[in-house]
PDB file of C-alpha atoms in Angstrom:
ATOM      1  CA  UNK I   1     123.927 128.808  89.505  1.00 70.00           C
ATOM      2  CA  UNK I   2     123.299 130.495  92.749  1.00 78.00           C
ATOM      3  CA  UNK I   3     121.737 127.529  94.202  1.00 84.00           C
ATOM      4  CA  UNK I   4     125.244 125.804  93.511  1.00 86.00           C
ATOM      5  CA  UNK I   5     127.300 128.207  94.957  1.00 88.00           C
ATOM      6  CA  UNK I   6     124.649 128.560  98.037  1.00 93.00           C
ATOM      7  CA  UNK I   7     125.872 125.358  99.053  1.00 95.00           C
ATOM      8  CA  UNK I   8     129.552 126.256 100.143  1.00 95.00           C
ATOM      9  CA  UNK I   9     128.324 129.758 101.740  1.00 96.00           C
ATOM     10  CA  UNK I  10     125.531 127.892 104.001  1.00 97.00           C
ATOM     11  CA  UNK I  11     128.157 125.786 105.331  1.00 97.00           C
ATOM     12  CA  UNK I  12     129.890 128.634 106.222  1.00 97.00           C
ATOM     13  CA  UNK I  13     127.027 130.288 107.465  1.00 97.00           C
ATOM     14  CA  UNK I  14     126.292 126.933 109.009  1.00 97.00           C
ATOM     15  CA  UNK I  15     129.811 127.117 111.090  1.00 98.00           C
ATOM     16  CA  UNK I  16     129.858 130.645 112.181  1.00 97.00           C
ATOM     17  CA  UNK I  17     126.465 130.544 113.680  1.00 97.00           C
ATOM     18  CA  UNK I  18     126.916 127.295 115.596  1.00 97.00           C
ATOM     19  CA  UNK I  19     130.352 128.935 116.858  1.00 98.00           C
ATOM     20  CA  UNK I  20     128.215 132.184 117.878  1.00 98.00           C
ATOM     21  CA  UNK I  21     125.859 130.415 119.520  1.00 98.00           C
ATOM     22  CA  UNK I  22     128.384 127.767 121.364  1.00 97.00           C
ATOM     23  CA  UNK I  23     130.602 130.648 122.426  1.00 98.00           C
ATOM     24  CA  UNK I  24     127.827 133.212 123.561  1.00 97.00           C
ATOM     25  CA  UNK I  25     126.075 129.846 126.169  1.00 97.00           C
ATOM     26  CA  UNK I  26     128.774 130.371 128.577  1.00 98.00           C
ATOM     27  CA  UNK I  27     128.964 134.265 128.487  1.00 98.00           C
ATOM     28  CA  UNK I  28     125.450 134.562 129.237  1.00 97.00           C
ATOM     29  CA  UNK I  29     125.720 132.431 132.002  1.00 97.00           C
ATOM     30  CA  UNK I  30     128.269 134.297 133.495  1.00 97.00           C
ATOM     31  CA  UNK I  31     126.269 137.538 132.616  1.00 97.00           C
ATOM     32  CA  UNK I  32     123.380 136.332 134.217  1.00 97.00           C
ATOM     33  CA  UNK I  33     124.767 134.458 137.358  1.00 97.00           C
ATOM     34  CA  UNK I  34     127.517 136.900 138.261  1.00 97.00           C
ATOM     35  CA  UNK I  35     125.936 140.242 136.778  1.00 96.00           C
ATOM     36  CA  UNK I  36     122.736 139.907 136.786  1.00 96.00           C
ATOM     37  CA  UNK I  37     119.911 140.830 134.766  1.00 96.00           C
ATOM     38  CA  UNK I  38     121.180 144.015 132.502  1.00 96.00           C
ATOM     39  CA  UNK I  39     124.119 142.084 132.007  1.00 97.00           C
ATOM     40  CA  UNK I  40     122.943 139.211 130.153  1.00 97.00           C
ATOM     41  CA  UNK I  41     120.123 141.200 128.408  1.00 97.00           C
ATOM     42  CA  UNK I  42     123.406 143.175 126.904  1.00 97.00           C
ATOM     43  CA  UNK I  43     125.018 139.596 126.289  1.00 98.00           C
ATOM     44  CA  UNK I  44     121.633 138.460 124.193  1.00 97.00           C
ATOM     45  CA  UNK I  45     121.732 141.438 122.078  1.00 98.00           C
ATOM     46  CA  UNK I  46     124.880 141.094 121.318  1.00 98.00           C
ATOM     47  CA  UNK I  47     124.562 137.662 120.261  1.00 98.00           C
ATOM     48  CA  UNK I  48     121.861 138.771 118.343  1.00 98.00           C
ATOM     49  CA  UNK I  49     123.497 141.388 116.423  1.00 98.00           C
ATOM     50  CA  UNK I  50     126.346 138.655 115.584  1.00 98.00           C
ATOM     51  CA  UNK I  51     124.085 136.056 114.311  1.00 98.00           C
ATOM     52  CA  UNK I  52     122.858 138.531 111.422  1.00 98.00           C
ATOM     53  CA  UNK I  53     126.274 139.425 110.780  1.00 97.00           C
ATOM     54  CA  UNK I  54     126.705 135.768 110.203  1.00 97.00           C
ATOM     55  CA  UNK I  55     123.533 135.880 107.878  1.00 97.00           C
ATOM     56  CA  UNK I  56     125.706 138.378 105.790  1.00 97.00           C
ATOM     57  CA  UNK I  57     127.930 135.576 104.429  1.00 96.00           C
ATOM     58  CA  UNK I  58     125.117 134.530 102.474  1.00 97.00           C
ATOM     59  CA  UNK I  59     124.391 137.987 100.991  1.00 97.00           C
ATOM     60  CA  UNK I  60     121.854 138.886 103.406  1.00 97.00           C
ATOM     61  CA  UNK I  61     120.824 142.052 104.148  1.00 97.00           C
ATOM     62  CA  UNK I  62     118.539 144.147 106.842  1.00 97.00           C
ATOM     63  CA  UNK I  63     116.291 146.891 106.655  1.00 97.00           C
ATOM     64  CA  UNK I  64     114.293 148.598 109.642  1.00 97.00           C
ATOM     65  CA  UNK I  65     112.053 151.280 109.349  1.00 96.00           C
ATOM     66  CA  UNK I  66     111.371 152.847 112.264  1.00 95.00           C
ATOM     67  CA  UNK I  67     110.057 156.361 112.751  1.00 95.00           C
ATOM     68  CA  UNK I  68     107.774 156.174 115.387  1.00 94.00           C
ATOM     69  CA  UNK I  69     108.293 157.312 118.700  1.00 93.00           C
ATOM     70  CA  UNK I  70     108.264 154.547 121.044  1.00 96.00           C
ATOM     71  CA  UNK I  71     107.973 155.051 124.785  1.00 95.00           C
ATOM     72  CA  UNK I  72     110.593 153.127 127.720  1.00 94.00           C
ATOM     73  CA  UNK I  73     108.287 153.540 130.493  1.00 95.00           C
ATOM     74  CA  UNK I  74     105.492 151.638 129.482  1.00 95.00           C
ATOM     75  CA  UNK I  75     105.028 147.788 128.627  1.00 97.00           C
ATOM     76  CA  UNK I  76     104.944 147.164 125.018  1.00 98.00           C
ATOM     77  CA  UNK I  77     102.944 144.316 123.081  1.00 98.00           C
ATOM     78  CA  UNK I  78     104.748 144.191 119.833  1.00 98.00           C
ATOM     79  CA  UNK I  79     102.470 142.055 116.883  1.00 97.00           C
ATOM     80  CA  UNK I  80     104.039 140.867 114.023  1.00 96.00           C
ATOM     81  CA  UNK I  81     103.874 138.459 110.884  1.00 96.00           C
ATOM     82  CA  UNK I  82     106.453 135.277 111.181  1.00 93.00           C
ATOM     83  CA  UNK I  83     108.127 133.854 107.906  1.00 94.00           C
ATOM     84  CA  UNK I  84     110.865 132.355 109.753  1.00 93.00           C
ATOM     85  CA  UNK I  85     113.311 131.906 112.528  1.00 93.00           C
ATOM     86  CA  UNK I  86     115.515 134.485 111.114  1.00 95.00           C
ATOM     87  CA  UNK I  87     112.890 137.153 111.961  1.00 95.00           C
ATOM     88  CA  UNK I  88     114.050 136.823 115.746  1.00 96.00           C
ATOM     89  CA  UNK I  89     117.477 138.478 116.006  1.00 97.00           C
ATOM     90  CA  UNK I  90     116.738 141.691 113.996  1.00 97.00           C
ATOM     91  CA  UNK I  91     113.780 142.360 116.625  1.00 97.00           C
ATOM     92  CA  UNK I  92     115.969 141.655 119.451  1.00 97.00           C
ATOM     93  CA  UNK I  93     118.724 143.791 118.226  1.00 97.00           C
ATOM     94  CA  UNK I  94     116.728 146.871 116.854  1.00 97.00           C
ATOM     95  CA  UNK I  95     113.780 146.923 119.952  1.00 97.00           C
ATOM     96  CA  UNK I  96     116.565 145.784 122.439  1.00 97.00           C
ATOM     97  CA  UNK I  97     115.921 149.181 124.529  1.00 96.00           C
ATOM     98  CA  UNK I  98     112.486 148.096 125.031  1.00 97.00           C
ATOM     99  CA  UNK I  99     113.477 144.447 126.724  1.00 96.00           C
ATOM    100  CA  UNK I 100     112.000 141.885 123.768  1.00 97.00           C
ATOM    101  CA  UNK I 101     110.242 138.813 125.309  1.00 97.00           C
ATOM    102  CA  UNK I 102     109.208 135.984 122.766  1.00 94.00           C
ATOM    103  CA  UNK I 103     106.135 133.822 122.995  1.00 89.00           C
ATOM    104  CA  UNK I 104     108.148 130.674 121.872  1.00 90.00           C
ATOM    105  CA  UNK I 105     107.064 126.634 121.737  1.00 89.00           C
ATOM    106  CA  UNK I 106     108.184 124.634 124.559  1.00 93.00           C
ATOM    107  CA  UNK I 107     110.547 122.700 122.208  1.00 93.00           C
ATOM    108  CA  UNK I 108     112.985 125.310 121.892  1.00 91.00           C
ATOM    109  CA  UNK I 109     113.562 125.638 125.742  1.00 90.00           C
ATOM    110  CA  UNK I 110     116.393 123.309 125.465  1.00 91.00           C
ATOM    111  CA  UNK I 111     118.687 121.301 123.444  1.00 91.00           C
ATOM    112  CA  UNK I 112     119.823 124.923 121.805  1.00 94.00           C
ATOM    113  CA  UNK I 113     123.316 126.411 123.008  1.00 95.00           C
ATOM    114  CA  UNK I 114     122.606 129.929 123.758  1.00 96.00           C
ATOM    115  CA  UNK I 115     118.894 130.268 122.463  1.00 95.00           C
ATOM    116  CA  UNK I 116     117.466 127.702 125.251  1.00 96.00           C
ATOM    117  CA  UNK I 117     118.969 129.246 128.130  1.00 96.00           C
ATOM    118  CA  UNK I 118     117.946 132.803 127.009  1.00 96.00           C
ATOM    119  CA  UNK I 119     114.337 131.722 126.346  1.00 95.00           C
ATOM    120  CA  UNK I 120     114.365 129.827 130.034  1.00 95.00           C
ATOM    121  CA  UNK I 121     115.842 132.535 131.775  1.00 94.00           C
ATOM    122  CA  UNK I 122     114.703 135.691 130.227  1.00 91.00           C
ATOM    123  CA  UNK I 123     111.573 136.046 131.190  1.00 91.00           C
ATOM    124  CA  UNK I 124     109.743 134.720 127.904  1.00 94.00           C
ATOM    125  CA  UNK I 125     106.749 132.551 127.615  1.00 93.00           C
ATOM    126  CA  UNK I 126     107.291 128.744 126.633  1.00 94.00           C
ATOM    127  CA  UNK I 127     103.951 127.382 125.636  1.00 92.00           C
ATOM    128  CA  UNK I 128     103.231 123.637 125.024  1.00 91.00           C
ATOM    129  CA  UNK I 129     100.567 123.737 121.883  1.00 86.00           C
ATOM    130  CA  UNK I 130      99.403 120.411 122.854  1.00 88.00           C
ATOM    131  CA  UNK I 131      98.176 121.898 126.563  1.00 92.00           C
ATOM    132  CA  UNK I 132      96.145 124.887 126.119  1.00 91.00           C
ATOM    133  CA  UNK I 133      96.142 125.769 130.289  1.00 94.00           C
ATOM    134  CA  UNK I 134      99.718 125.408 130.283  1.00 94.00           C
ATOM    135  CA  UNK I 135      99.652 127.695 126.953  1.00 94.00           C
ATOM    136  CA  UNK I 136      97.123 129.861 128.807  1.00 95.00           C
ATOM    137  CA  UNK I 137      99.050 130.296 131.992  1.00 96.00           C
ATOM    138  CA  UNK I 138     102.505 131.385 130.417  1.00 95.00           C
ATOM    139  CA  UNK I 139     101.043 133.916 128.721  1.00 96.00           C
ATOM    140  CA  UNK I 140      99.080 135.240 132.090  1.00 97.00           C
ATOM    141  CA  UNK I 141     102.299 135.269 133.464  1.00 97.00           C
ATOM    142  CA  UNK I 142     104.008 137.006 130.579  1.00 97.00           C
ATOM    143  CA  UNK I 143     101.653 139.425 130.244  1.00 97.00           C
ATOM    144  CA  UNK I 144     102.271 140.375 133.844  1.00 97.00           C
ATOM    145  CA  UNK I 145     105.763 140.272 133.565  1.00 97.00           C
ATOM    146  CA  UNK I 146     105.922 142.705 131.264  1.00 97.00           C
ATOM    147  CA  UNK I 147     103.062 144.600 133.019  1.00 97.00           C
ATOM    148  CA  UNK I 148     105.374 144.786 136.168  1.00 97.00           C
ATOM    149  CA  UNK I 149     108.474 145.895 134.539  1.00 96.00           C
ATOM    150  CA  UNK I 150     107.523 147.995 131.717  1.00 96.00           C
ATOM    151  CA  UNK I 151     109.307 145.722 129.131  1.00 97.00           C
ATOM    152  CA  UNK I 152     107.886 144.276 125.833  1.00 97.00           C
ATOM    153  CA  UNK I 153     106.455 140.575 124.711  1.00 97.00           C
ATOM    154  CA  UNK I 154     106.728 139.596 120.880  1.00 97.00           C
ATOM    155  CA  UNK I 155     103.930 137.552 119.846  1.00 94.00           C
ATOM    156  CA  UNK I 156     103.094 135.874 116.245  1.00 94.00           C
ATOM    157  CA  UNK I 157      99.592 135.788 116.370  1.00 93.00           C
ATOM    158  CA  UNK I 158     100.220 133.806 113.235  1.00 89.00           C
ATOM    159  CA  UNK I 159     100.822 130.866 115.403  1.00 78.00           C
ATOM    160  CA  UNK I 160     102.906 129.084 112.712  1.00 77.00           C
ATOM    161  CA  UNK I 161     105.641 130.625 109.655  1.00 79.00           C
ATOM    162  CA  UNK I 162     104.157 131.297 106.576  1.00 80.00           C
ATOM    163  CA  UNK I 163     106.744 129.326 104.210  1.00 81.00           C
ATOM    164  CA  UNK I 164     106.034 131.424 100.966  1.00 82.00           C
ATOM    165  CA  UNK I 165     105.666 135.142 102.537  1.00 81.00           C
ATOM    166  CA  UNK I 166     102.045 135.112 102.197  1.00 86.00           C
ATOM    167  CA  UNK I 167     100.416 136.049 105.404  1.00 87.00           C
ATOM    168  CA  UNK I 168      98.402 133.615 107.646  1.00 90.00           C
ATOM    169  CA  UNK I 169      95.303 134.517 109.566  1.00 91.00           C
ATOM    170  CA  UNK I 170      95.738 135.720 113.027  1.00 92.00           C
ATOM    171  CA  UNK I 171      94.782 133.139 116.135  1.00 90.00           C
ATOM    172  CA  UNK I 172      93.567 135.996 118.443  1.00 89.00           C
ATOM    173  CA  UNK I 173      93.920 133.864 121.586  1.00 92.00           C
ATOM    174  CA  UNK I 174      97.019 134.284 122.982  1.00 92.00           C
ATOM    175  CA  UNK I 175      97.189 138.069 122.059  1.00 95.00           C
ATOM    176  CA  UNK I 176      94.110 138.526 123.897  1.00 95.00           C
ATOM    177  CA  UNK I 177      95.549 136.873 126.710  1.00 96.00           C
ATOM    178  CA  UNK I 178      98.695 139.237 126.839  1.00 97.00           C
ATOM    179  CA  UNK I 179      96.324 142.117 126.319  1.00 96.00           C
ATOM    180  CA  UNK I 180      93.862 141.396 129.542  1.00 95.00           C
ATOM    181  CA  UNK I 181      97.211 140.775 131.618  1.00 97.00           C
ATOM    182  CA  UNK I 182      98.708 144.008 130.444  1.00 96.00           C
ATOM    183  CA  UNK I 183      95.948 146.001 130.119  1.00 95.00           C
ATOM    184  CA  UNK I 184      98.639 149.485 130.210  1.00 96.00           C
ATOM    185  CA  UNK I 185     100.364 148.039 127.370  1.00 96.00           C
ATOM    186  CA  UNK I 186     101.052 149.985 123.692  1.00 97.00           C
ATOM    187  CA  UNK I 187     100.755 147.799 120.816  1.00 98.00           C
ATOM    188  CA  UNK I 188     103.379 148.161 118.451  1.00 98.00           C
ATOM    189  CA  UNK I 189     102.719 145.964 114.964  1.00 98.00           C
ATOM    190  CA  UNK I 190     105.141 145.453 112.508  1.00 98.00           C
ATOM    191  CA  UNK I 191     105.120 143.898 109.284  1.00 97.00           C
ATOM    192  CA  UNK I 192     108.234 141.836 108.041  1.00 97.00           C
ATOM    193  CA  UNK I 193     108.891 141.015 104.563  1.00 96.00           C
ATOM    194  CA  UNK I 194     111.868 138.312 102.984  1.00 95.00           C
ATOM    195  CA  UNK I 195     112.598 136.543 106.075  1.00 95.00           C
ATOM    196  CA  UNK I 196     111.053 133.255 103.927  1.00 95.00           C
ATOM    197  CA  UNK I 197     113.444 134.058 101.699  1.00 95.00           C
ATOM    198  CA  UNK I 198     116.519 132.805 103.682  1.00 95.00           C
ATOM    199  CA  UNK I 199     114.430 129.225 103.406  1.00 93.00           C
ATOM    200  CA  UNK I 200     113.575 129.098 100.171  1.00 91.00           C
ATOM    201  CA  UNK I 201     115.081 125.749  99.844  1.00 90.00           C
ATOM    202  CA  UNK I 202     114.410 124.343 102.897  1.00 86.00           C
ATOM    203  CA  UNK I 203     116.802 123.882 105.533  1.00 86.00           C
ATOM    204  CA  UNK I 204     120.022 123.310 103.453  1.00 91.00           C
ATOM    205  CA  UNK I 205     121.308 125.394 101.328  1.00 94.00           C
ATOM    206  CA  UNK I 206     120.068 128.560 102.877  1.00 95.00           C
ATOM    207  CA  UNK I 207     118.642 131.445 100.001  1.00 95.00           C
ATOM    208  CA  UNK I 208     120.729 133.837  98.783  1.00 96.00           C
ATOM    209  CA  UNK I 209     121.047 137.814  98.582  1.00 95.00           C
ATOM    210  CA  UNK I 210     117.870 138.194 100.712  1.00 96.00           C
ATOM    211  CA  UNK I 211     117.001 141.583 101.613  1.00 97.00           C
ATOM    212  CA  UNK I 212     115.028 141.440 105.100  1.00 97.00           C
ATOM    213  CA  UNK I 213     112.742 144.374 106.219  1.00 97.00           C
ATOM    214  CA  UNK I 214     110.775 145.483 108.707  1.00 98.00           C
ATOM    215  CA  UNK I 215     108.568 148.307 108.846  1.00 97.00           C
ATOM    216  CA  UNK I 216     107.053 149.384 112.461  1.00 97.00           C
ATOM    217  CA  UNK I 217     104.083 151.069 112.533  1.00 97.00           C
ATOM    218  CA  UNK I 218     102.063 153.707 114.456  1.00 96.00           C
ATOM    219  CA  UNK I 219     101.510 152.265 118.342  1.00 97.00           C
ATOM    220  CA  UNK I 220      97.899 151.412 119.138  1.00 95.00           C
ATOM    221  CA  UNK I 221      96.453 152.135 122.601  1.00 95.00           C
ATOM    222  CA  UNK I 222      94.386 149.037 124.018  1.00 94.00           C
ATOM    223  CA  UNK I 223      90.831 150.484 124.131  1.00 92.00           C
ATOM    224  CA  UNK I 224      87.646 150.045 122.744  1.00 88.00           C
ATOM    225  CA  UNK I 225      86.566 146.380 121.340  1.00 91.00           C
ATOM    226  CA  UNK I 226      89.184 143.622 121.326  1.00 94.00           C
ATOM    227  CA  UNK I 227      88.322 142.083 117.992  1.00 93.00           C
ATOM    228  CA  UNK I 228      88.150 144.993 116.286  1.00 94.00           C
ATOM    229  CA  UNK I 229      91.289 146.272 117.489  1.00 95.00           C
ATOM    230  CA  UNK I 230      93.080 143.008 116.805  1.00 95.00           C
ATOM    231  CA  UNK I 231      91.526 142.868 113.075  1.00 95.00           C
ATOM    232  CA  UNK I 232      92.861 146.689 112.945  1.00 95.00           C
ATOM    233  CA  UNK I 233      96.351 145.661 113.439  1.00 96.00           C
ATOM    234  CA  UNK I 234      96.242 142.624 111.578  1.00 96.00           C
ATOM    235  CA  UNK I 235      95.261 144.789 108.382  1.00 95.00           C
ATOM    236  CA  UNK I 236      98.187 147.061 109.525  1.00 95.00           C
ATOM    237  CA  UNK I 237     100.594 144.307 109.290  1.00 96.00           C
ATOM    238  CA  UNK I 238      99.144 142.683 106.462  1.00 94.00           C
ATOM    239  CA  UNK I 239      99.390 145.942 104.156  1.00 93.00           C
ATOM    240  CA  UNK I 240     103.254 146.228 104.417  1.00 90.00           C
ATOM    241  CA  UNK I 241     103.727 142.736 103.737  1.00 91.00           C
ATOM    242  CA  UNK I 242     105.046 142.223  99.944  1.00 84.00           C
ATOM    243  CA  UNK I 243     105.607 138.599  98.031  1.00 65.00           C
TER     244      UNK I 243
END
């Protein structure tokens, strides 16, 4: 039964976020080009914070724990599981005072009203997984980025979503990378849990009555031996993650 009546509500869905994302394209052009940076980082999370109310048609709803204190003036490496594409606007909207840059395929650079432009334009990292110096060399540059400006990079050391909730082991690459170019960085992890949930069915209709969290935990300082710091907050993550 509420497979049947997800069908009608994911069109819905379906129609409100395409008209979110069609009508935010221009405004964060205009943000960007005429205003300037703050401007269209304010249009993004904005954006952001409408495409979950458009998530809400299908019963969906957020939770984010946060009670750690989180510092502005440093650059921030926040680690986290991925389940699916639906994990992206809660962390924009909820870090957006700490300037959230994604590690993102190449793919999604264009072809995507609103999403492409922000990814080409915002600073984040496109990487083409089928050119590891090209992978290697946005993330140098991301990692300095954020380095330079004191803002924050999300990366899914997962590499790819985990379709059922259950956590995939971490690829430690491309964190690693990030860490050596921001060596002043915090790392913030943070597990997410239901996020699959949304996909349940695939694609079409979209799960309903899905109850997203996401728990932040303590910041870690970069120090001390790399793997064992990066298996640290992989266990962190892991621990908060329910199926």
């Amino acid at each position: 039964m509420q497979k049947l009546l997800s069908y009608p509500l994911t069109v819905l869905f379906f129609i409100c976020f395409g008209l979110a994302l069609v009508i935010f394209h221009p405004i964060q052009w205009i943000c960007l080009k005429v205003f300037g940076y703050d401007a269209h980082k304010r249009s993004v999370s904005i954006l952001n914070w409408f495409i979950m109310r458009c998530t809400n048609v299908l019963g969906t709803r957020y939770t984010f724990v946060n009670h750690q204190t989180i510092p502005t003036d440093r650059p921030l490496l926040i680690v986290t599981n991925h389940q699916s594409m639906y994990d992206i606007p809660p962390l924009i909207w909820y870090m957006r005072k700490y300037h959230p840059k994604f590690v993102s395929k190449i793919e999604l650079g264009k072809g995507i009203p609103s999403v492409s432009y922000n990814l080409r334009n915002s600073g984040s990292a496109l990487i083409d997984r089928k050119d590891p110096k090209q992978s290697i060399a946005e993330l140098q540059k991301l990692g300095k980025y954020i380095e330079t400006n004191k803002r924050s990079a999300v990366i899914f050391p997962e590499g790819t979503r985990s379709r059922n909730g259950v956590p995939k082991p971490f690829r430690t690459t491309g964190l690693k990378v990030l860490m050596k170019n921001a060596p002043s960085a915090l790392i913030v992890p943070i597990s997410i849990n239901n996020s699959w949930k949304l996909l349940r069915y695939g694609k079409f209709p979209m799960g309903l009555g899905s109850h997203l969290m996401f728990i932040v935990h303590p910041p870690v300082e970069i120090e001390g031996d790399t793997e064992a710091l990066i298996a640290q907050v992989e266990k962190q993550i892991v621990s908060e993650i329910s199926n």
